[in-house]
XYZ file of C-alpha atoms in Angstrom:
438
model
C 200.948 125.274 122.092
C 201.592 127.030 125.483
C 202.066 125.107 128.532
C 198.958 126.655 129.495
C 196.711 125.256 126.358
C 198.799 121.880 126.324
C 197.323 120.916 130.694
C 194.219 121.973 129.257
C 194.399 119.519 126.524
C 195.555 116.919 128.972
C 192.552 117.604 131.184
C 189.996 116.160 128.541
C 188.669 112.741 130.057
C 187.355 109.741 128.001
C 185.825 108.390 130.925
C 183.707 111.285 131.688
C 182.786 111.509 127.563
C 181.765 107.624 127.308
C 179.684 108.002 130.626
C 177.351 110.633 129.059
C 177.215 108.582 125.281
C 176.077 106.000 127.426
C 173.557 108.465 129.224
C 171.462 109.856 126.159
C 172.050 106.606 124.270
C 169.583 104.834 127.232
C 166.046 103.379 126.829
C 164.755 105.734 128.426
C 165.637 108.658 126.010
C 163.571 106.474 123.564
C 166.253 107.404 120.697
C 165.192 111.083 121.652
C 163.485 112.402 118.660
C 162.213 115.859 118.248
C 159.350 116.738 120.373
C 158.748 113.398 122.202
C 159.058 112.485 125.991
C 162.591 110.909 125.620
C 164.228 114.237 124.215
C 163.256 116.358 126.729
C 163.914 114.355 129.321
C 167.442 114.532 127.611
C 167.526 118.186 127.081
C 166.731 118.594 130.790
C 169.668 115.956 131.476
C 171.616 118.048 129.601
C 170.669 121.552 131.264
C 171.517 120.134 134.510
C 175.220 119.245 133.542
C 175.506 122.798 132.397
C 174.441 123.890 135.443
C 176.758 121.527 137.443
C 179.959 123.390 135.088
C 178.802 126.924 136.132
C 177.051 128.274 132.785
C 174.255 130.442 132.638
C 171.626 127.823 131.376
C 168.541 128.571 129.518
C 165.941 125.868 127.433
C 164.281 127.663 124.536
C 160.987 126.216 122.294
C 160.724 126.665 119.200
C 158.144 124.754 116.211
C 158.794 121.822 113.995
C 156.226 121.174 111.238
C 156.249 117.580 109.106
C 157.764 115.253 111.466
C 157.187 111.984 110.091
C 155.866 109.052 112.883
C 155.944 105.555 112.226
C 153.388 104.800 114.717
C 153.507 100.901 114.126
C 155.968 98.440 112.734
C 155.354 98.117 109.101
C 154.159 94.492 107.069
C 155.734 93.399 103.802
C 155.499 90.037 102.613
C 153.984 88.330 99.199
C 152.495 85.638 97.932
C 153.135 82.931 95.424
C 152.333 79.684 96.179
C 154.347 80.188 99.305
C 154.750 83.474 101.816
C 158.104 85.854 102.099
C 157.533 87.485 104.642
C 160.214 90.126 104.977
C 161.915 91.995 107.614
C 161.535 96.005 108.624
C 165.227 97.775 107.858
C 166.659 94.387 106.729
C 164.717 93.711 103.725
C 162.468 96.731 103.532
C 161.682 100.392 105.066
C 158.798 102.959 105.032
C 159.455 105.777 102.420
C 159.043 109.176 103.228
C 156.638 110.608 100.834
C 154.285 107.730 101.784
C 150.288 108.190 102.402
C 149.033 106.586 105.971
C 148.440 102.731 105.400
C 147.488 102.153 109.119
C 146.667 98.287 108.520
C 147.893 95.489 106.333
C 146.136 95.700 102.936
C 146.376 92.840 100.206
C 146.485 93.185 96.689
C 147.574 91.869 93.269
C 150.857 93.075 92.682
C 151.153 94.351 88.978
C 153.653 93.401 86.507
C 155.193 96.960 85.948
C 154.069 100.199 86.388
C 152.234 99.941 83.088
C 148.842 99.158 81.875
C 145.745 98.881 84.380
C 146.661 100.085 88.176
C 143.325 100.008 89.803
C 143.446 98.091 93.310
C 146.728 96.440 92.491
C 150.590 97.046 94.099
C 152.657 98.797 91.352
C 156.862 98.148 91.114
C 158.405 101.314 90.625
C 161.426 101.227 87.915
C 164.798 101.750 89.355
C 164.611 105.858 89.235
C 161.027 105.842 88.563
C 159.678 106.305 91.770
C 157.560 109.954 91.411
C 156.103 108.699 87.673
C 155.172 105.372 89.041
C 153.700 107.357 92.178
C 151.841 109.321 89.494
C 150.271 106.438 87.571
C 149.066 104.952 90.691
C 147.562 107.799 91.991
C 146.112 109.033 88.725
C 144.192 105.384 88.593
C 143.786 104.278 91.903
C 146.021 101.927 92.328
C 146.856 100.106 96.485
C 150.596 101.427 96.356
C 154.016 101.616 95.468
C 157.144 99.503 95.870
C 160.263 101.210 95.207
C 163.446 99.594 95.498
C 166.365 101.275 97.583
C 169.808 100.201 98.817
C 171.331 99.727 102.040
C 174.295 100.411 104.534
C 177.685 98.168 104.658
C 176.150 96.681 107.260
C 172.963 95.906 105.907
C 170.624 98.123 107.098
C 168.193 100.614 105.896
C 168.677 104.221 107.979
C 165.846 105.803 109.546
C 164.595 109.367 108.514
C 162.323 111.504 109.940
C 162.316 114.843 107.592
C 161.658 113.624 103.728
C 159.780 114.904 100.444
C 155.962 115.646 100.221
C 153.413 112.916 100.912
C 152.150 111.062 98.286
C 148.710 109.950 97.832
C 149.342 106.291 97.686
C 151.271 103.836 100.218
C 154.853 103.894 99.352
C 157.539 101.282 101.034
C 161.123 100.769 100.167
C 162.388 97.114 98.704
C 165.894 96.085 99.437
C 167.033 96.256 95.737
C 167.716 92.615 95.120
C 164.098 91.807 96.371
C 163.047 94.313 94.789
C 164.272 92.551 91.328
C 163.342 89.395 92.818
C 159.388 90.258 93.165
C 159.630 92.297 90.019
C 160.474 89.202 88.100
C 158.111 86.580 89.948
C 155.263 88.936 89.290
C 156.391 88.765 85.428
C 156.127 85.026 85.625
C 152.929 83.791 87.927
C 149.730 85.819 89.927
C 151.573 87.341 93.268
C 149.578 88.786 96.018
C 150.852 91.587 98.181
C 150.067 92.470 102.053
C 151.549 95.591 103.164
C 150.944 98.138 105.917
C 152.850 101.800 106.245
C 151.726 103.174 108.948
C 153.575 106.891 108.617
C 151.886 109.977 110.056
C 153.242 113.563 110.229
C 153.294 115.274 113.019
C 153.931 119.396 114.539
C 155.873 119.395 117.559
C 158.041 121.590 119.612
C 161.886 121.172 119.634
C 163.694 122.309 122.723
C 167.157 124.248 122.191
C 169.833 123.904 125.387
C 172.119 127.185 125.678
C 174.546 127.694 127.934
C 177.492 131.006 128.338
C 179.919 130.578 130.475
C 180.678 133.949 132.429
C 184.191 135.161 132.402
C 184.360 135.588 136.117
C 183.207 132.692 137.104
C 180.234 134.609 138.482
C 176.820 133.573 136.576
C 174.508 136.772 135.777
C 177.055 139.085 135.393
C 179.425 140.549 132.930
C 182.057 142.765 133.240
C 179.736 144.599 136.241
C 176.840 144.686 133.883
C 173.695 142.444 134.030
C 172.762 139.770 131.205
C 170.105 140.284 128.626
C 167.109 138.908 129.673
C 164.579 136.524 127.734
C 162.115 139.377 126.674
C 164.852 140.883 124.654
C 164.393 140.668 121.132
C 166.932 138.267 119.450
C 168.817 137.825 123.102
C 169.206 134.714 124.834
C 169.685 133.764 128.645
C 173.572 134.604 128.551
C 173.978 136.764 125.510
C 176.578 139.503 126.499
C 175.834 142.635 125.512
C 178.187 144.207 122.612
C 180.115 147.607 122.986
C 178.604 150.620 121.316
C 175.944 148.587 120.560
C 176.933 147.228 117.314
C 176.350 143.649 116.969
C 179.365 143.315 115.173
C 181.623 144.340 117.791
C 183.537 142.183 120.219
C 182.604 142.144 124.284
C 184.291 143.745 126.665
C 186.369 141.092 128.999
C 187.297 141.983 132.701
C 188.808 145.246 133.161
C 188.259 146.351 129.378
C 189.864 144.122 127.607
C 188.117 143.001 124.302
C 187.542 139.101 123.876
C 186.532 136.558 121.126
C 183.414 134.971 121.230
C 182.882 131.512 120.936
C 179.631 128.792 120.781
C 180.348 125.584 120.347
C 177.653 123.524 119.395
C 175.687 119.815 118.412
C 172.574 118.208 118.079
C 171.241 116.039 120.889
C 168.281 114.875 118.709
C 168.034 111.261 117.115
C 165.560 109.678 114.628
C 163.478 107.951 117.291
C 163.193 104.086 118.380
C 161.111 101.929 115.837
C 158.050 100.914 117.751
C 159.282 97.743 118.907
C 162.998 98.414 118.338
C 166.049 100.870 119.855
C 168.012 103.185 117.968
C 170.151 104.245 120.724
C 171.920 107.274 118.961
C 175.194 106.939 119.968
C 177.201 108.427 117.423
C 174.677 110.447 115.936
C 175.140 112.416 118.167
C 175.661 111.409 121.788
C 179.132 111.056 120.749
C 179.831 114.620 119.541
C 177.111 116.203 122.486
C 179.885 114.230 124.594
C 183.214 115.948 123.223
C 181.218 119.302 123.681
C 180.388 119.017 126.723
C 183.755 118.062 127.883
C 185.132 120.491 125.944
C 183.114 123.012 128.061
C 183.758 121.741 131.287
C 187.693 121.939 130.484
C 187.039 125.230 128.601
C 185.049 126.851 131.867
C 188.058 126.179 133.928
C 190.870 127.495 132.040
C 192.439 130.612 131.901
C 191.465 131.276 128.326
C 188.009 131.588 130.105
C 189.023 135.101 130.806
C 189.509 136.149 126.517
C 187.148 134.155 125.243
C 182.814 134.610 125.693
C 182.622 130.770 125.579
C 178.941 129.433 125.049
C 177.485 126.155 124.246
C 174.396 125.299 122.077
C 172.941 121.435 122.248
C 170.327 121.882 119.591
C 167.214 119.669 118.671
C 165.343 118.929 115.548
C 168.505 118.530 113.760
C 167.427 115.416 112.028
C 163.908 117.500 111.067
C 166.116 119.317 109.093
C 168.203 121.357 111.298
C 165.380 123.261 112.670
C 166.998 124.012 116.099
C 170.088 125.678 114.570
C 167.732 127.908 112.441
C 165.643 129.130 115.111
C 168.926 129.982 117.167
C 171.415 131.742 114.378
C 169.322 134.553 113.722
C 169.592 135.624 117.532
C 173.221 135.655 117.452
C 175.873 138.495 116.852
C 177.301 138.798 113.602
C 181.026 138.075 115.256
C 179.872 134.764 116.904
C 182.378 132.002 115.898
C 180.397 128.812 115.126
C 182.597 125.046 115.775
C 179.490 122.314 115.365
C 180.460 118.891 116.149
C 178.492 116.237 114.419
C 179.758 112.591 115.009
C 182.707 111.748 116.780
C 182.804 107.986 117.155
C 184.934 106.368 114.952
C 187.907 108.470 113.088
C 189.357 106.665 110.328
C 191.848 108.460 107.789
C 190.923 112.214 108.899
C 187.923 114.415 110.320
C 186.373 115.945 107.635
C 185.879 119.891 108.475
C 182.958 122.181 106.043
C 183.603 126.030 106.604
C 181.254 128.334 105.494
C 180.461 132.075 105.867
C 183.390 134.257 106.908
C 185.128 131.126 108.490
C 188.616 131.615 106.678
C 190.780 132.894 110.069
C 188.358 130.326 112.101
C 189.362 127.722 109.668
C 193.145 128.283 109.706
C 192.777 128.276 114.053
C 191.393 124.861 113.430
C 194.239 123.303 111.300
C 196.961 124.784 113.302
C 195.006 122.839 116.704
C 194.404 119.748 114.023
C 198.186 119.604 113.717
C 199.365 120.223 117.442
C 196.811 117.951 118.527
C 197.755 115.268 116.041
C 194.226 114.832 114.630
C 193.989 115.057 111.395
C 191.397 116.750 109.128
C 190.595 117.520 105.331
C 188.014 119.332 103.514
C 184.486 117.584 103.373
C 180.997 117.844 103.226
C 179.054 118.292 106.053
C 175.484 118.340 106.506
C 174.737 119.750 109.858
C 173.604 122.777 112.142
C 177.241 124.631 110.725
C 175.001 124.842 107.477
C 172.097 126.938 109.171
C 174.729 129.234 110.918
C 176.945 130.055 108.083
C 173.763 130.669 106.091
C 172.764 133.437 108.833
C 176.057 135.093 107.797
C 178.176 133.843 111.036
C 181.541 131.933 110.500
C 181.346 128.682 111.188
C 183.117 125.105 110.171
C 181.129 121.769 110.724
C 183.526 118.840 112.020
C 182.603 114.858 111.894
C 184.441 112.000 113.187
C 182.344 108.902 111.831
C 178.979 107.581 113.044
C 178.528 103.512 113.215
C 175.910 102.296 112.331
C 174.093 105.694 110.958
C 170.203 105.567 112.193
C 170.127 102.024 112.794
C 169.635 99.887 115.798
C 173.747 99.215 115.546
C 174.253 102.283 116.648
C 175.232 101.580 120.055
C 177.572 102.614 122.249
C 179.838 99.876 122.181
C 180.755 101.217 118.529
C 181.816 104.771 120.031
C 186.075 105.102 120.207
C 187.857 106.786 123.094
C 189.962 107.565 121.076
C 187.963 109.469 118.892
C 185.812 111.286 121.556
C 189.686 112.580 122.949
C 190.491 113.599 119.620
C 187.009 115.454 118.976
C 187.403 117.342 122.479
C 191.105 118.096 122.446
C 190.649 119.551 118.410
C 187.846 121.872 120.282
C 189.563 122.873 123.325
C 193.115 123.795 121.295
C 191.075 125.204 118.998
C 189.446 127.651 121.510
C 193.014 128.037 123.483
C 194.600 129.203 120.215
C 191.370 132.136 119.717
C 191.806 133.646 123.079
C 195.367 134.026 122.427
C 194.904 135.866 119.522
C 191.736 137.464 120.924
């Protein structure tokens, strides 16, 4: 690494990077969710610090069908004798495919998902789930109780973006309760009161873009003026490409030809529970973070001047990555994709996902793995990358861990400084290393 690339490196600032997890991971963010209050109060957060670094800034709608709501806390408990009453995310969760149960509702509970249905709770065989959700809507029958698993920790995950609704009530069992009700029903008469009150909802999603000028000088580019918004398939910052091929590579100061970067994560969360936080802290206020410091190192430095460096904080990720697919199809076909999705807890390596073109991408990325001393291997991951390698354009998904996944443990406290420094020194080498060879 040049001396150049290495103070660059050096520059990145933990402080800075746990000051904004602790920023979007506040109450009153609400665990910003797609289309609600809290995330665009974080998008505009977010637009502002852009601003502050000198990019060309520019917040861009888009739709988001089938969000699923959970308006109210859910009720689960039975009746034997005795009540067990049980606990929302410890001992039991909405499903996703589940019909609106706005209020608590009490019924028999049936003894499998056998024989007569009508008015009574049916117990869904482990893997059974869509036939027992066919019996009991075929005769009528109050809902279904499925049994599911949870995290290390406990926990059942939120999700927002799931199967199609059913036409009966559906709720999640921790397993072992699951088994446990399953068998008391096989013995004695139990009652069950349940509520699931799950509604889906269209929304609007709000993408944050940023490009970062080479001359420091927002509007302008190489003496000519930015694409504007009524441009089809530009956005606020989009350079134009020379001979107008949207393959081709932009023209840097005095001629030169550059590489063109974005650098990109989802802002989004699942939501709060109505009555609890999910802060979002790792997922992904810890990898928004690294970006952003990334950027503000990136803005600076003299690889600023071979490199068309932009920066995407997307929304509706957890919707199904509905941001990212709205934005790749604007983008040239050169654009070189880096999407950063988790960086709060590293253990053995960061797992990296190329896909489309991405092999010289992927072979900048372990070279700045290795001189930045983080290590990576191949593995899955599930993110934007996915939507933007699908639209042709290289690009390689990296994650660094995410504590407590979805759940109100994931707080800030859990996030590592010395993973957020790894995260944003493996993207700053990385984009050192491209304008060199750019």
């Amino acid at each position: 690494m040049t001396s150049t690339a290495r103070r660059a490196v050096d520059r990145v600032s933990a402080a800075r990077m746990r000051a904004t997890v602790h920023e979007l991971a506040a109450d009153r963010y609400a665990g910003r969710r797609v289309g609600t209050p809290g995330g665009r109060a974080a998008a505009a957060w977010l637009a502002a610090r852009l601003r502050e670094l000198g990019g060309d800034v520019r917040l861009d709608g888009f739709p988001v069908a089938d969000v699923r709501d959970l308006y109210a806390t859910p009720v689960l408990e039975w009746h034997d004798g005795g009540t067990t009453r049980l606990r929302h995310r410890r001992d039991f969760a909405e499903h996703l495919a589940s019909a609106d149960l706005p209020t608590p509702h009490t019924a028999p509970l049936a003894p499998s998902a056998e024989g007569d249905l009508r008015g009574r709770w049916v117990p869904a065989a482990p893997g059974g789930w869509a036939r027992a959700c066919d019996l009991a809507e075929a005769q009528g029958a109050a809902g279904v109780l499925i049994a599911r698993g949870t995290d290390a920790e406990g926990w059942m995950p939120k999700m927002i973006a799931g199967p199609p609704t059913r036409g009966v009530p559906i709720l999640a069992v921790r397993a072992d309760l699951h088994r446990r009700l399953a068998d008391t029903a096989a013995e004695r008469p139990v009652q069950v009161t349940a509520s699931a009150p799950l509604r889906r909802l269209d929304t609007h999603g709000l993408n944050v873009h940023a490009h970062f000028p080479r001359d420091g000088k927002p509007g302008t580019h190489a003496g000519s003026p930015w694409t504007t918004d009524d441009e089809p398939g530009a956005y606020a910052g989009s350079p134009r490409t020379t001979g107008g091929e949207s393959g081709a590579h932009v023209l840097g100061p005095g001629g030169g030809v550059g590489v063109r970067v974005l650098l990109t994560a989802h802002y989004d969360g699942v939501g709060d529970d109505p009555g609890a936080r999910l802060p979002a802290a790792a997922d992904n206020a810890s990898g928004v973070a690294a970006v952003l410091e990334a950027a503000r190192v990136l803005s600076t430095s003299p690889a600023a001047s071979r490199v068309e460096l932009s920066v995407a904080f997307l929304d509706g990720e957890e919707a199904g990555a509905r941001g990212s697919a709205h934005h790749a199809a604007t983008l040239p076909e050169d654009t070189l994709v880096i999407n950063l999705d988790g960086a709060a807890e590293l253990h053995q390596a960061a797992s990296v996902e190329a896909g489309g073109p991405a092999h010289a991408l992927l072979a900048t990325l372990d070279q700045a793995g290795r001189l930045t001393g983080v290590p990576l291997r191949a593995g899955a991951m599930a993110s934007d990358n996915r939507r933007y390698a699908a639209a042709g354009l290289p690009a390689v998904g990296i994650g660094m861990g995410m504590p407590g996944y979805q759940t109100p443990a994931e707080t800030p406290d859990r996030v590592r400084n010395d993973t957020l420094l790894a995260a944003a020194r493996l993207l700053v080498a990385t984009v050192e290393l491209l304008a060199r060879r750019g």
